[in-house]
mmCIF file of C-alpha atoms in Angstrom:
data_model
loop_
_atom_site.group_PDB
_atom_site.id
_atom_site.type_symbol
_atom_site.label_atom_id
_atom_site.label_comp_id
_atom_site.label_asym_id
_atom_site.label_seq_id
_atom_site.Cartn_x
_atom_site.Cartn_y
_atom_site.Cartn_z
ATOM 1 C CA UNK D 203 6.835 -14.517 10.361
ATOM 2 C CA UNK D 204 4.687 -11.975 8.323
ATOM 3 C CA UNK D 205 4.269 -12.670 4.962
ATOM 4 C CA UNK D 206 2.416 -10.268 2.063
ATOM 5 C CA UNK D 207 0.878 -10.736 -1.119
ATOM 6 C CA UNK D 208 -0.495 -8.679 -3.373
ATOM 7 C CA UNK D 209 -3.324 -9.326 -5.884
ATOM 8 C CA UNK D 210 -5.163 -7.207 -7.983
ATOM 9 C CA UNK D 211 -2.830 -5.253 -10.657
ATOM 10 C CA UNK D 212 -3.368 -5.777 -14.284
ATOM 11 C CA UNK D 213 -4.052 -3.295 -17.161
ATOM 12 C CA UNK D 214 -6.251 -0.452 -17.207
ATOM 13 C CA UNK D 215 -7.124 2.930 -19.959
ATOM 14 C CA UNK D 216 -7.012 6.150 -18.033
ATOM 15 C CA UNK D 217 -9.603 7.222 -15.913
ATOM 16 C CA UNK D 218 -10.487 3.424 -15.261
ATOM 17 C CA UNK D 219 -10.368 1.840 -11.246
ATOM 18 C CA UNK D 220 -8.318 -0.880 -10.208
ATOM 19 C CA UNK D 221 -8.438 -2.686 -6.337
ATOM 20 C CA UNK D 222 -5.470 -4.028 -4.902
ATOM 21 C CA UNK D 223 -5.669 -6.638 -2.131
ATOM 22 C CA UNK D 224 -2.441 -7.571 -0.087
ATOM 23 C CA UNK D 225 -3.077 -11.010 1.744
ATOM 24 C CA UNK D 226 -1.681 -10.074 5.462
ATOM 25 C CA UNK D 227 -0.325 -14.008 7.365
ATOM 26 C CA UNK D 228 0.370 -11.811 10.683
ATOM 27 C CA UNK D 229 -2.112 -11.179 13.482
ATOM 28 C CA UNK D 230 -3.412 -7.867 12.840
ATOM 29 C CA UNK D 231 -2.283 -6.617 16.340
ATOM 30 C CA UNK D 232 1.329 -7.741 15.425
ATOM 31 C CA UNK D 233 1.447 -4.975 12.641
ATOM 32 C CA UNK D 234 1.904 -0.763 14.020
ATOM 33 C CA UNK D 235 1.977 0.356 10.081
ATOM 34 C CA UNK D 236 0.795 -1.030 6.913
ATOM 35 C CA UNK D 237 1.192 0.645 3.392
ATOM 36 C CA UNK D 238 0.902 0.838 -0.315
ATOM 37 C CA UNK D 239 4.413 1.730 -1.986
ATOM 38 C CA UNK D 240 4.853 2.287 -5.871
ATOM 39 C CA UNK D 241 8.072 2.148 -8.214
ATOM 40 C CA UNK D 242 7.930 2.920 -11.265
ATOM 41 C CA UNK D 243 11.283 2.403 -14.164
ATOM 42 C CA UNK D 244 13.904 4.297 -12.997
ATOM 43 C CA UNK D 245 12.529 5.785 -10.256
ATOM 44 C CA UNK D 246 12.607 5.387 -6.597
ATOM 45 C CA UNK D 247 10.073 3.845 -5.103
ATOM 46 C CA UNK D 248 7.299 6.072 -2.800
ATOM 47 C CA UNK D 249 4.885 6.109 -0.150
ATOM 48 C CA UNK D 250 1.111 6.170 -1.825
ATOM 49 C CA UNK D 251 -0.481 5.453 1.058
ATOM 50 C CA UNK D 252 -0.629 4.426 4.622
ATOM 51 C CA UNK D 253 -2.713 3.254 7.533
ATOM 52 C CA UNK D 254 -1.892 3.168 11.548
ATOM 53 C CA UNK D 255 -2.873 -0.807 12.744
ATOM 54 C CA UNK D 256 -3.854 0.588 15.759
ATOM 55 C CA UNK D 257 -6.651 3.293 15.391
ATOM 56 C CA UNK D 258 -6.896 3.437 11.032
ATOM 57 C CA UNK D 259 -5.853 6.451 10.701
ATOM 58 C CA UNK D 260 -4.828 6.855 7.249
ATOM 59 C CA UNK D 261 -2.590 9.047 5.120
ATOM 60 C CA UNK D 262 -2.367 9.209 1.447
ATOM 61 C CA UNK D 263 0.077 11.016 -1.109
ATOM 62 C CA UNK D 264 -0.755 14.107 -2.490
ATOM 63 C CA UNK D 265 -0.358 12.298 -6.286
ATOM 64 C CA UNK D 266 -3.446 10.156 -5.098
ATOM 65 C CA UNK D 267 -5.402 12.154 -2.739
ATOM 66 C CA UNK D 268 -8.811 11.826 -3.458
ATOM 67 C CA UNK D 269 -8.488 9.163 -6.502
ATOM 68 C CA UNK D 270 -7.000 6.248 -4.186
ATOM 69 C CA UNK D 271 -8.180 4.843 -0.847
ATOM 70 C CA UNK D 272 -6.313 2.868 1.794
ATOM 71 C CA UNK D 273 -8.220 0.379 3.889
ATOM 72 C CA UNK D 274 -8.158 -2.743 5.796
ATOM 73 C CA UNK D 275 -10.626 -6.048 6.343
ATOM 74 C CA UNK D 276 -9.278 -7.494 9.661
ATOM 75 C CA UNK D 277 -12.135 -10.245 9.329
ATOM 76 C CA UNK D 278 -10.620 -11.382 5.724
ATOM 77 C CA UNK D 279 -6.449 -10.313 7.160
ATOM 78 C CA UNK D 280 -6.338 -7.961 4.229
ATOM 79 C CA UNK D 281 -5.060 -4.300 3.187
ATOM 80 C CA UNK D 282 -6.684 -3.126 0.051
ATOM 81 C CA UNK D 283 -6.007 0.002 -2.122
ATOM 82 C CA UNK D 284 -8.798 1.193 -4.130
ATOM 83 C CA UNK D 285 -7.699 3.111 -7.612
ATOM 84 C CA UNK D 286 -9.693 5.365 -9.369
ATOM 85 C CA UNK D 287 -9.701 7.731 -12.065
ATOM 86 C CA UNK D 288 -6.151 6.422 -12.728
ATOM 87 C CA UNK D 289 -3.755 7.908 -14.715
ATOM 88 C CA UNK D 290 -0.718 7.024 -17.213
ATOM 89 C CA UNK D 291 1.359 8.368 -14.208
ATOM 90 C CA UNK D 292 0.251 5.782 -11.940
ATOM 91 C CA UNK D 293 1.635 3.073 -13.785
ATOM 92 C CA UNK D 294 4.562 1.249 -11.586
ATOM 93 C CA UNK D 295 4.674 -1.780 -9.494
ATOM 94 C CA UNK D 296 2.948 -1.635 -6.550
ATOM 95 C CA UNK D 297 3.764 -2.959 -2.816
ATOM 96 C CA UNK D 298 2.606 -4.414 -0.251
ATOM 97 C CA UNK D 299 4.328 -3.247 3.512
ATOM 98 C CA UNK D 300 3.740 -3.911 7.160
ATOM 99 C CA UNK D 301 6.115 -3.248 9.893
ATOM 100 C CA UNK D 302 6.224 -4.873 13.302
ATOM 101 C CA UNK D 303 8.218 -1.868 14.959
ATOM 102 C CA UNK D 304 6.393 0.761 16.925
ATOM 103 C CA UNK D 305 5.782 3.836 15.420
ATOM 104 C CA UNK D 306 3.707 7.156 17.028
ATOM 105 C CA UNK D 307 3.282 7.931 13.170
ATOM 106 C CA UNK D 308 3.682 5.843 10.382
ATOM 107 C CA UNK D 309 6.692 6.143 7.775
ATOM 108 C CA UNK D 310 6.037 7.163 4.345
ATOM 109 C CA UNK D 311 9.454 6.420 3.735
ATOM 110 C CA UNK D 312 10.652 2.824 2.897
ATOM 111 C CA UNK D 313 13.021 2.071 5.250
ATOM 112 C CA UNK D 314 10.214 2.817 8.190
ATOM 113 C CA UNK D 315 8.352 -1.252 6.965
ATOM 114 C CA UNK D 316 10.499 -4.299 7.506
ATOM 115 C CA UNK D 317 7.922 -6.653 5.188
ATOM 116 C CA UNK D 318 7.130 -6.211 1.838
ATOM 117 C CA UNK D 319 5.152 -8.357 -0.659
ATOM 118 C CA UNK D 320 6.355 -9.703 -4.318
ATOM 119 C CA UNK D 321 4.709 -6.800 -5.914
ATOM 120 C CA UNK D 322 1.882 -6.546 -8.431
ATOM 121 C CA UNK D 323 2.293 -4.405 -11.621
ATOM 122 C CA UNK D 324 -0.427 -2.039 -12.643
ATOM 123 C CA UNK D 325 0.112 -0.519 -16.010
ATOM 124 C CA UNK D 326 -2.702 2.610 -17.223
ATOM 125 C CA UNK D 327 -2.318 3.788 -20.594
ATOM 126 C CA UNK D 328 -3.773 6.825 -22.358
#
């Protein structure tokens, strides 16, 4: 049984940083994808960023490319999502996913992760 939870969110003013940490209870091995998703009100929730369990190879989306950073601690069983320069468009709740079916390439859509954390909400305002 995998289970995910986040930690991290909170309230920031634009431009500020924010980590996320997702708690992984799987053996890292067990896990092909991992990834950050956001929603925000009314809108569908997106792929912000994900990493391959087997080699680390990352991908982010272009809304975050080169503000946020996808990475993993297999000695602490973590994925973490560093946030900077954030702005009032990044505010949403964010999730934790992992999927234990093989991919070549991971999904950045949300039916490609079969686990998903509670969520942690990260508001930015201007």
């Amino acid at each position: 049984q995998v289970q995910l939870v986040e930690s991290g969110g909170g309230s920031v003013q634009a431009g500020g940083s924010l980590r996320l940490s997702c708690a992984i209870s799987a053996y890292a091995y067990s896990l092909y994808c991992m990834g950050w998703f956001r929603q925000a009100p009314g809108k569908e929730r997106e792929a912000v960023a994900t990493i391959r369990g087997a080699d680390d190879v990352t991908w982010h989306a272009d809304a975050v490319k080169g503000r946020f950073t996808i990475s993993r601690d297999n000695a602490k069983n973590t994925l973490d999502l560093q946030m900077n320069s954030l702005k009032s468009e990044d505010t949403a709740l964010y999730y934790c996913a992992a999927t234990t079916t093989y991919y070549t390439m991971c999904s950045a859509q949300r039916g490609g992760y079969n686990h998903w954390g509670q969520g942690t909400q990260v508001t930015v305002s201007s």
